[in-house]
Coordinates of N, CA and C and ligand atoms in Angstrom, one line a residue:
M1 N 25.4 355.8 99.1 CA 24.1 356.5 99.0 C 24.1 357.3 97.6
P2 N 23.1 357.1 96.8 CA 23.1 357.9 95.5 C 22.8 359.3 95.8
L3 N 23.5 360.2 95.1 CA 23.3 361.6 95.3 C 22.1 362.0 94.5
S4 N 21.0 362.3 95.2 CA 19.7 362.6 94.5 C 19.3 364.0 94.5
F5 N 20.1 364.9 95.1 CA 19.7 366.3 95.2 C 20.3 367.1 94.0
C6 N 19.5 367.9 93.4 CA 20.0 368.8 92.3 C 19.1 370.0 92.3
W7 N 19.6 371.1 91.7 CA 18.9 372.3 91.5 C 19.2 372.9 90.2
T8 N 18.4 373.9 89.8 CA 18.6 374.6 88.5 C 18.8 376.1 88.8
T9 N 19.7 376.7 88.2 CA 20.0 378.2 88.4 C 19.6 379.0 87.2
F10 N 18.9 380.0 87.3 CA 18.7 381.0 86.2 C 19.3 382.3 86.7
D11 N 20.1 382.9 85.9 CA 20.6 384.3 86.2 C 19.6 385.3 85.5
V12 N 18.7 385.9 86.3 CA 17.6 386.7 85.8 C 17.9 388.2 86.0
T13 N 19.2 388.5 86.3 CA 19.6 389.9 86.6 C 19.1 390.9 85.5
T14 N 19.3 390.5 84.3 CA 19.0 391.5 83.2 C 17.5 391.7 83.0
R15 N 16.7 390.8 83.6 CA 15.2 390.9 83.4 C 14.6 391.7 84.5
L16 N 15.3 392.0 85.6 CA 14.8 392.7 86.7 C 14.8 394.2 86.5
P17 N 13.9 394.9 87.2 CA 14.0 396.4 87.0 C 15.3 396.9 87.5
G18 N 15.7 398.1 87.0 CA 17.0 398.6 87.2 C 17.3 398.9 88.7
N19 N 16.3 399.2 89.5 CA 16.4 399.5 90.9 C 16.0 398.4 91.8
W20 N 16.1 397.2 91.3 CA 15.5 396.0 92.0 C 16.1 395.8 93.4
Q21 N 17.4 396.0 93.4 CA 18.1 395.7 94.7 C 17.8 396.7 95.8
S22 N 17.7 398.0 95.4 CA 17.4 399.0 96.4 C 15.9 398.9 96.8
D23 N 15.1 398.5 95.9 CA 13.6 398.3 96.2 C 13.5 397.2 97.2
L24 N 14.2 396.1 97.0 CA 14.2 395.0 97.9 C 14.7 395.3 99.2
A25 N 15.8 396.1 99.2 CA 16.5 396.5 100.5 C 15.5 397.3 101.3
A26 N 14.8 398.2 100.7 CA 13.9 399.1 101.4 C 12.8 398.3 102.1
V27 N 12.2 397.3 101.3 CA 11.2 396.5 101.9 C 11.7 395.5 103.0
A28 N 12.9 395.0 102.7 CA 13.5 394.1 103.7 C 13.8 394.8 105.0
A29 N 14.0 396.1 105.0 CA 14.3 396.8 106.3 C 13.1 396.8 107.2
E30 N 11.9 396.5 106.6 CA 10.7 396.5 107.4 C 10.3 395.1 107.9
A31 N 11.3 394.2 107.8 CA 11.0 392.8 108.2 C 10.7 392.7 109.7
D32 N 10.0 391.6 109.9 CA 9.6 391.2 111.3 C 10.7 390.4 111.8
F33 N 11.6 391.0 112.7 CA 12.8 390.3 113.2 C 12.5 389.8 114.6
R34 N 12.6 388.5 114.8 CA 12.3 388.0 116.1 C 12.7 386.5 116.1
D35 N 12.5 385.9 117.3 CA 12.8 384.4 117.4 C 11.5 383.7 116.9
F36 N 11.7 382.9 115.8 CA 10.5 382.2 115.3 C 10.5 380.8 115.9
P37 N 9.4 380.3 116.4 CA 9.4 378.9 116.9 C 9.6 377.9 115.8
R38 N 10.1 376.7 116.2 CA 10.3 375.7 115.2 C 9.0 375.3 114.5
T39 N 9.1 374.9 113.3 CA 7.9 374.6 112.5 C 7.4 373.2 112.7
P40 N 6.1 373.0 113.0 CA 5.6 371.6 113.2 C 5.8 370.8 111.9
L41 N 6.0 369.6 112.0 CA 6.1 368.6 110.9 C 7.4 368.7 110.1
L42 N 7.7 369.9 109.8 CA 8.8 370.1 108.8 C 10.2 370.4 109.4
S43 N 10.2 370.8 110.7 CA 11.5 371.2 111.2 C 12.5 370.0 111.3
R44 N 13.7 370.3 111.0 CA 14.8 369.3 111.2 C 15.9 369.8 112.1
E45 N 15.5 370.5 113.1 CA 16.4 371.1 114.1 C 16.6 370.1 115.2
A46 N 17.8 370.2 115.9 CA 18.0 369.4 117.1 C 16.9 369.7 118.1
E47 N 16.7 368.7 118.9 CA 15.5 368.8 119.9 C 15.6 370.0 120.8
H48 N 16.8 370.4 121.2 CA 16.9 371.5 122.1 C 16.7 372.9 121.5
V49 N 16.6 372.9 120.2 CA 16.4 374.2 119.5 C 14.9 374.5 119.5
A50 N 14.5 375.5 120.2 CA 13.1 375.8 120.3 C 12.7 377.0 119.4
H51 N 13.7 377.9 119.2 CA 13.5 379.1 118.3 C 14.7 379.3 117.4
I52 N 14.4 380.0 116.3 CA 15.5 380.4 115.4 C 15.3 381.9 115.1
S53 N 16.3 382.7 115.3 CA 16.1 384.1 115.1 C 16.3 384.5 113.6
R54 N 15.4 385.3 113.1 CA 15.5 385.7 111.7 C 14.5 386.8 111.4
G55 N 14.5 387.3 110.2 CA 13.5 388.3 109.8 C 12.6 387.7 108.7
R56 N 11.4 388.2 108.7 CA 10.4 387.8 107.6 C 9.6 389.0 107.2
V57 N 9.6 389.2 105.9 CA 8.7 390.2 105.3 C 7.5 389.4 104.8
H58 N 6.3 389.6 105.4 CA 5.2 388.8 105.2 C 4.6 389.0 103.8
A59 N 3.8 388.1 103.3 CA 3.4 388.1 101.9 C 2.6 389.3 101.5
D60 N 1.8 389.8 102.4 CA 1.0 391.0 102.1 C 1.9 392.2 101.9
Q61 N 2.9 392.3 102.8 CA 3.9 393.4 102.6 C 4.6 393.4 101.3
V62 N 5.0 392.2 100.9 CA 5.8 392.0 99.7 C 4.9 392.4 98.5
R63 N 3.7 391.9 98.5 CA 2.8 392.2 97.4 C 2.5 393.7 97.2
Q64 N 2.4 394.4 98.4 CA 2.2 395.8 98.4 C 3.4 396.6 98.0
G65 N 4.6 396.2 98.6 CA 5.8 397.0 98.4 C 6.6 396.7 97.2
L66 N 6.4 395.5 96.6 CA 7.2 395.0 95.5 C 6.2 394.4 94.4
P67 N 5.3 395.2 93.9 CA 4.3 394.6 93.0 C 4.9 394.0 91.7
W68 N 6.1 394.5 91.3 CA 6.7 393.9 90.1 C 7.2 392.5 90.4
L69 N 7.7 392.2 91.7 CA 8.1 390.9 92.1 C 7.0 389.9 92.1
Y70 N 5.8 390.4 92.6 CA 4.7 389.5 92.7 C 4.2 389.2 91.2
E71 N 4.3 390.1 90.3 CA 4.0 389.8 88.9 C 4.9 388.8 88.3
F72 N 6.2 388.9 88.6 CA 7.2 387.9 88.1 C 6.9 386.5 88.7
Y73 N 6.5 386.5 90.0 CA 6.2 385.2 90.6 C 5.0 384.6 89.9
Q74 N 4.0 385.4 89.5 CA 2.8 384.8 88.9 C 3.1 384.5 87.4
G75 N 4.1 385.2 86.8 CA 4.2 385.1 85.4 C 5.6 384.5 84.9
Y76 N 6.6 385.4 84.8 CA 7.9 385.0 84.2 C 8.5 383.9 85.0
F77 N 8.6 384.0 86.3 CA 9.3 383.0 87.1 C 8.5 381.7 87.1
R78 N 7.2 381.8 87.1 CA 6.4 380.6 87.0 C 6.7 379.8 85.7
G79 N 6.9 380.6 84.6 CA 7.2 380.0 83.4 C 8.6 379.3 83.4
L80 N 9.6 379.9 84.1 CA 10.9 379.3 84.2 C 10.7 378.0 85.0
A81 N 9.9 378.0 86.1 CA 9.7 376.9 86.9 C 9.1 375.7 86.1
E82 N 8.3 376.0 85.2 CA 7.7 375.0 84.3 C 8.7 374.4 83.4
E83 N 9.7 375.2 83.0 CA 10.8 374.6 82.1 C 11.5 373.5 82.9
V84 N 11.7 373.8 84.2 CA 12.5 372.9 85.1 C 11.6 371.6 85.3
C85 N 10.4 371.8 85.6 CA 9.5 370.8 86.1 C 8.9 369.8 85.1
K86 N 8.8 370.3 83.9 CA 8.2 369.5 82.8 C 6.8 369.1 83.1
E87 N 6.1 369.9 83.9 CA 4.7 369.7 84.1 C 4.1 371.1 84.4
R88 N 2.8 371.2 84.4 CA 2.1 372.4 84.7 C 2.5 372.9 86.2
V89 N 3.0 374.1 86.3 CA 3.4 374.7 87.6 C 2.5 375.9 87.8
V90 N 2.0 376.0 89.1 CA 1.2 377.2 89.4 C 1.7 377.8 90.7
P91 N 1.6 379.2 90.8 CA 1.9 379.8 92.1 C 0.8 379.4 93.1
A92 N 1.1 379.7 94.4 CA 0.1 379.5 95.4 C -1.1 380.4 95.2
R93 N -2.3 379.8 95.4 CA -3.5 380.6 95.4 C -3.7 381.4 96.6
D94 N -3.2 380.8 97.7 CA -3.3 381.4 99.0 C -2.1 382.4 99.2
D95 N -2.4 383.7 99.2 CA -1.4 384.7 99.1 C -0.6 384.8 100.4
R96 N -1.0 384.1 101.5 CA -0.3 384.2 102.7 C 1.1 383.6 102.7
Y97 N 1.3 382.6 101.8 CA 2.6 381.9 101.8 C 3.2 381.8 100.5
G98 N 2.7 382.4 99.5 CA 3.2 382.3 98.1 C 4.6 382.9 97.9
L99 N 4.7 384.1 98.3 CA 6.0 384.9 98.1 C 6.3 385.7 99.3
V100 N 7.4 385.4 99.9 CA 7.8 386.2 101.2 C 9.3 386.5 101.0
L101 N 9.8 387.3 101.9 CA 11.2 387.6 102.0 C 11.7 387.0 103.3
N102 N 12.9 386.4 103.2 CA 13.6 386.0 104.4 C 14.8 386.9 104.5
V103 N 15.0 387.4 105.7 CA 16.1 388.4 105.9 C 16.9 388.0 107.1
Q104 N 18.2 388.1 107.0 CA 19.1 387.8 108.1 C 20.1 389.0 108.3
H105 N 20.3 389.4 109.5 CA 21.2 390.5 109.8 C 22.3 389.9 110.7
G106 N 23.5 390.1 110.4 CA 24.6 389.8 111.3 C 24.8 388.3 111.5
T107 N 25.4 388.0 112.6 CA 25.9 386.6 112.9 C 24.9 385.8 113.7
G108 N 23.9 386.4 114.3 CA 23.0 385.7 115.2 C 21.7 385.1 114.5
M109 N 21.6 385.3 113.3 CA 20.4 384.9 112.6 C 20.7 383.8 111.5
R110 N 19.8 382.9 111.4 CA 19.9 381.9 110.3 C 18.5 381.4 109.9
F111 N 18.4 380.6 108.9 CA 17.1 380.1 108.6 C 17.0 378.6 109.1
E112 N 15.8 378.3 109.7 CA 15.5 377.0 110.3 C 15.9 375.8 109.3
C113 N 16.5 374.8 109.9 CA 16.7 373.6 109.2 C 15.3 372.8 109.0
H114 N 14.9 372.5 107.8 CA 13.6 372.0 107.6 C 13.5 371.3 106.3
I115 N 12.4 370.6 106.0 CA 12.1 370.2 104.7 C 10.8 371.0 104.2
D116 N 10.6 371.0 102.9 CA 9.5 371.8 102.3 C 8.2 370.9 102.2
S117 N 7.1 371.6 102.2 CA 5.8 370.9 102.0 C 5.4 371.0 100.6
N118 N 6.0 372.0 99.9 CA 5.6 372.2 98.4 C 6.6 371.5 97.5
P119 N 6.2 371.2 96.3 CA 7.1 370.4 95.5 C 8.2 371.1 94.7
L120 N 8.0 372.5 94.7 CA 9.0 373.3 94.0 C 9.1 374.6 94.7
T121 N 10.4 374.9 95.0 CA 10.7 376.2 95.7 C 11.6 377.0 94.8
G122 N 11.4 378.3 94.7 CA 12.2 379.2 93.9 C 12.7 380.4 94.7
P123 N 13.9 380.3 95.3 CA 14.4 381.5 95.9 C 15.1 382.3 94.9
L124 N 14.9 383.6 95.0 CA 15.7 384.6 94.2 C 16.6 385.3 95.2
F125 N 17.9 385.1 95.0 CA 18.9 385.7 95.9 C 19.0 387.2 95.6
C126 N 18.9 388.0 96.6 CA 18.9 389.5 96.4 C 20.1 390.1 96.9
T127 N 21.0 389.4 97.6 CA 22.3 389.9 98.1 C 23.4 388.9 97.7
D128 N 24.6 389.5 97.6 CA 25.8 388.6 97.2 C 26.5 388.3 98.5
H129 N 27.0 387.1 98.6 CA 27.8 386.6 99.7 C 29.0 385.8 99.2
P130 N 30.1 386.4 99.1 CA 31.3 385.7 98.5 C 31.7 384.5 99.4
A131 N 32.5 383.6 98.9 CA 33.0 382.5 99.6 C 33.6 382.9 100.9
G132 N 33.2 382.2 102.0 CA 33.7 382.5 103.3 C 32.9 383.5 104.1
A133 N 31.9 384.1 103.4 CA 31.1 385.2 104.1 C 29.9 384.7 104.8
G134 N 29.6 383.3 104.7 CA 28.4 382.8 105.3 C 27.2 383.0 104.4
G135 N 26.0 382.7 105.0 CA 24.8 382.9 104.3 C 24.5 381.8 103.2
E136 N 25.3 380.8 103.2 CA 25.0 379.7 102.2 C 23.7 379.0 102.5
L137 N 23.1 378.6 101.4 CA 21.9 377.7 101.5 C 22.5 376.2 101.3
V138 N 22.2 375.4 102.3 CA 22.9 374.1 102.5 C 21.9 373.0 102.5
F139 N 22.1 372.0 101.6 CA 21.2 370.8 101.5 C 21.8 369.5 102.0
A140 N 21.2 368.8 102.9 CA 21.8 367.5 103.3 C 21.7 366.5 102.2
H141 N 22.7 365.7 102.1 CA 22.5 364.5 101.2 C 21.8 363.4 101.9
D142 N 22.0 363.4 103.3 CA 21.4 362.4 104.1 C 19.9 362.8 104.4
L143 N 19.0 362.1 103.9 CA 17.6 362.4 104.1 C 17.2 362.4 105.6
A144 N 18.0 361.6 106.4 CA 17.6 361.4 107.8 C 18.3 362.5 108.7
A145 N 19.0 363.5 108.1 CA 19.7 364.5 108.9 C 18.6 365.2 109.8
V146 N 18.9 365.3 111.1 CA 18.0 365.9 112.0 C 18.5 367.1 112.8
D147 N 19.6 367.7 112.3 CA 20.1 368.9 112.9 C 21.2 369.5 111.9
I148 N 21.6 370.7 112.2 CA 22.5 371.4 111.2 C 23.9 370.7 111.1
D149 N 24.3 370.1 112.2 CA 25.6 369.4 112.2 C 25.5 368.2 111.2
A150 N 24.4 367.5 111.3 CA 24.3 366.4 110.4 C 24.2 366.8 109.0
V151 N 23.5 367.9 108.7 CA 23.4 368.5 107.4 C 24.8 368.8 106.9
D152 N 25.6 369.5 107.7 CA 26.9 370.0 107.3 C 27.9 368.9 107.0
R153 N 27.7 367.7 107.6 CA 28.7 366.6 107.4 C 28.7 366.2 106.0
D154 N 27.6 366.3 105.2 CA 27.6 365.8 103.8 C 26.5 366.6 103.1
C155 N 26.9 367.6 102.4 CA 25.9 368.5 101.9 C 26.3 369.1 100.5
S156 N 25.3 369.7 99.9 CA 25.5 370.6 98.7 C 25.4 372.0 99.2
V157 N 26.3 372.9 98.8 CA 26.3 374.2 99.4 C 26.1 375.2 98.2
I158 N 25.1 376.1 98.4 CA 24.8 377.0 97.3 C 25.1 378.4 97.9
R159 N 26.0 379.1 97.2 CA 26.4 380.4 97.6 C 25.5 381.5 97.0
P160 N 24.8 382.3 97.8 CA 23.9 383.3 97.2 C 24.6 384.3 96.3
Q161 N 24.1 384.4 95.1 CA 24.5 385.4 94.2 C 23.3 386.3 93.7
A162 N 23.4 387.6 93.9 CA 22.3 388.5 93.7 C 21.8 388.3 92.2
G163 N 20.5 388.1 92.0 CA 20.0 388.0 90.7 C 19.9 386.6 90.2
H164 N 20.3 385.7 91.0 CA 20.2 384.2 90.6 C 18.9 383.7 91.3
L165 N 18.1 383.1 90.4 CA 16.9 382.4 90.8 C 17.1 380.9 90.7
I166 N 17.0 380.2 91.8 CA 17.2 378.8 91.7 C 15.8 378.0 91.9
F167 N 15.7 376.8 91.4 CA 14.6 376.0 91.7 C 15.0 374.6 92.2
F168 N 14.3 374.2 93.2 CA 14.6 372.8 93.7 C 13.4 372.2 94.4
D169 N 13.5 370.9 94.5 CA 12.4 370.2 95.3 C 13.0 369.9 96.6
G170 N 12.5 370.6 97.7 CA 13.1 370.4 99.0 C 12.3 369.6 99.9
R171 N 11.5 368.6 99.4 CA 10.6 367.9 100.2 C 11.3 366.7 101.0
R172 N 12.5 366.4 100.5 CA 13.1 365.2 101.1 C 14.4 365.6 101.8
H173 N 15.1 366.6 101.2 CA 16.5 366.9 101.7 C 16.4 368.0 102.7
P174 N 16.8 367.8 104.0 CA 16.8 368.8 105.0 C 17.7 370.0 104.5
H175 N 17.3 371.2 104.7 CA 18.1 372.3 104.3 C 17.9 373.5 105.3
Y176 N 18.9 374.4 105.3 CA 18.9 375.6 106.1 C 19.8 376.7 105.5
A177 N 19.7 377.9 106.0 CA 20.6 379.0 105.6 C 21.5 379.3 106.7
R178 N 22.8 379.3 106.4 CA 23.8 379.5 107.4 C 23.8 381.0 107.9
P179 N 24.3 381.2 109.1 CA 24.5 382.6 109.5 C 25.5 383.3 108.7
L180 N 25.5 384.7 108.8 CA 26.6 385.4 108.1 C 27.8 385.5 109.0
V181 N 28.9 385.7 108.4 CA 30.2 385.8 109.2 C 30.4 387.2 109.8
S182 N 29.9 388.2 109.1 CA 30.1 389.6 109.5 C 28.9 390.1 110.2
G183 N 29.1 390.8 111.3 CA 28.0 391.4 112.0 C 27.3 392.6 111.3
S184 N 27.9 393.1 110.3 CA 27.3 394.3 109.6 C 26.6 393.9 108.3
E185 N 26.6 392.7 107.9 CA 26.0 392.3 106.6 C 24.6 391.9 106.8
A186 N 23.9 392.0 105.6 CA 22.5 391.5 105.6 C 22.3 390.5 104.4
R187 N 21.5 389.6 104.6 CA 21.2 388.6 103.6 C 19.7 388.6 103.3
V188 N 19.3 388.8 102.0 CA 17.9 388.9 101.7 C 17.6 388.0 100.5
V189 N 16.6 387.2 100.7 CA 16.2 386.2 99.7 C 14.7 386.3 99.5
A190 N 14.2 386.3 98.3 CA 12.7 386.3 98.0 C 12.4 384.8 97.8
V191 N 11.5 384.2 98.6 CA 11.2 382.8 98.5 C 9.8 382.6 97.9
M192 N 9.8 381.8 96.8 CA 8.5 381.6 96.1 C 8.1 380.1 96.2
N193 N 6.9 379.9 96.6 CA 6.4 378.5 96.7 C 5.6 378.2 95.4
F194 N 5.9 377.1 94.8 CA 5.1 376.7 93.6 C 4.5 375.3 93.8
Y195 N 3.4 375.0 93.1 CA 2.8 373.7 93.2 C 2.6 373.2 91.8
T196 N 2.4 371.9 91.7 CA 2.3 371.2 90.4 C 1.0 370.5 90.3
E197 N 0.7 370.0 89.1 CA -0.6 369.2 89.0 C -0.5 367.9 89.8
S198 N 0.7 367.3 89.8 CA 0.8 366.1 90.5 C 1.0 366.3 92.0
F199 N 1.3 367.5 92.4 CA 1.4 367.7 93.9 C 0.8 369.1 94.2
P200 N -0.5 369.2 94.2 CA -1.2 370.5 94.2 C -1.2 371.1 95.6
E201 N -1.6 372.4 95.7 CA -1.7 373.1 96.9 C -2.5 372.5 98.0
S202 N -3.5 371.7 97.6 CA -4.4 371.0 98.5 C -3.6 370.0 99.4
T203 N -2.4 369.7 99.0 CA -1.6 368.8 99.9 C -1.0 369.5 101.1
R204 N -1.0 370.8 101.1 CA -0.3 371.6 102.1 C -1.0 371.2 103.5
P205 N -0.1 370.8 104.5 CA -0.7 370.4 105.8 C -1.4 371.7 106.5
L206 N -2.6 371.5 106.9 CA -3.4 372.6 107.5 C -2.7 373.0 108.8
E207 N -2.0 372.1 109.4 CA -1.3 372.5 110.7 C -0.3 373.6 110.5
L208 N 0.3 373.7 109.3 CA 1.3 374.7 109.0 C 0.6 376.1 109.0
N209 N -0.6 376.2 108.5 CA -1.3 377.5 108.5 C -1.7 377.9 109.9
R210 N -2.1 376.8 110.6 CA -2.5 377.1 112.0 C -1.3 377.6 112.8
H211 N -0.1 377.1 112.5 CA 1.1 377.5 113.2 C 1.5 378.9 112.8
L212 N 1.5 379.1 111.5 CA 2.0 380.4 111.0 C 1.0 381.6 111.2
F213 N -0.2 381.3 111.0 CA -1.2 382.4 110.9 C -2.3 382.3 111.9
G214 N -2.3 381.2 112.8 CA -3.3 381.1 113.8 C -4.6 380.7 113.3
E215 N -4.7 380.4 112.0 CA -6.0 379.9 111.5 C -5.7 379.1 110.2
V216 N -6.6 378.2 109.8 CA -6.4 377.4 108.6 C -6.7 378.3 107.3
Ligands
LIG301 FE1 12.7 375.2 102.3

């Protein structure tokens, strides 16, 4: 099988405000922690998995609590995305899903195994997790992987490093975030959805908004 998955990393640490990590941590503490139901269409979880426990800082909270991050999403980060993509890249016009935080605490939380509906995703890792500490972002090489065991059998593993912004196209390769190994650690990532001229926001399945927000 040809290895078709790749990603690009930018170390943006020196471009971020001096207090960026403490700013992020303060907003992440307000996350909505609960069991999230599996996502329609995009989930690649085993059939018996109905919920995945994690934290989410919703887009309106991020925009209000981290205005500088929202500005980066619309401007500087969007420009970097365009360098990767070689075509016009735009942030989401719908503020409900453009920029959110995913938060994991301890060993019982992870991020759902899924594929993306948008053509370019840009997570900014906000916490460091050394080798062996868990929290890795993992991408299946097998496009048909339908659970985390199948992903883990043959995968690319990205270790979160604070201040690293990566870009990837996650529409075909199932991916998830592993749980942390330590019960006292937290993992925070700012996730940005981008769209392109060839794959615009109008392609986003309406069912996703119905599932996430209760309305289209
Ligand atoms: Fe994703």
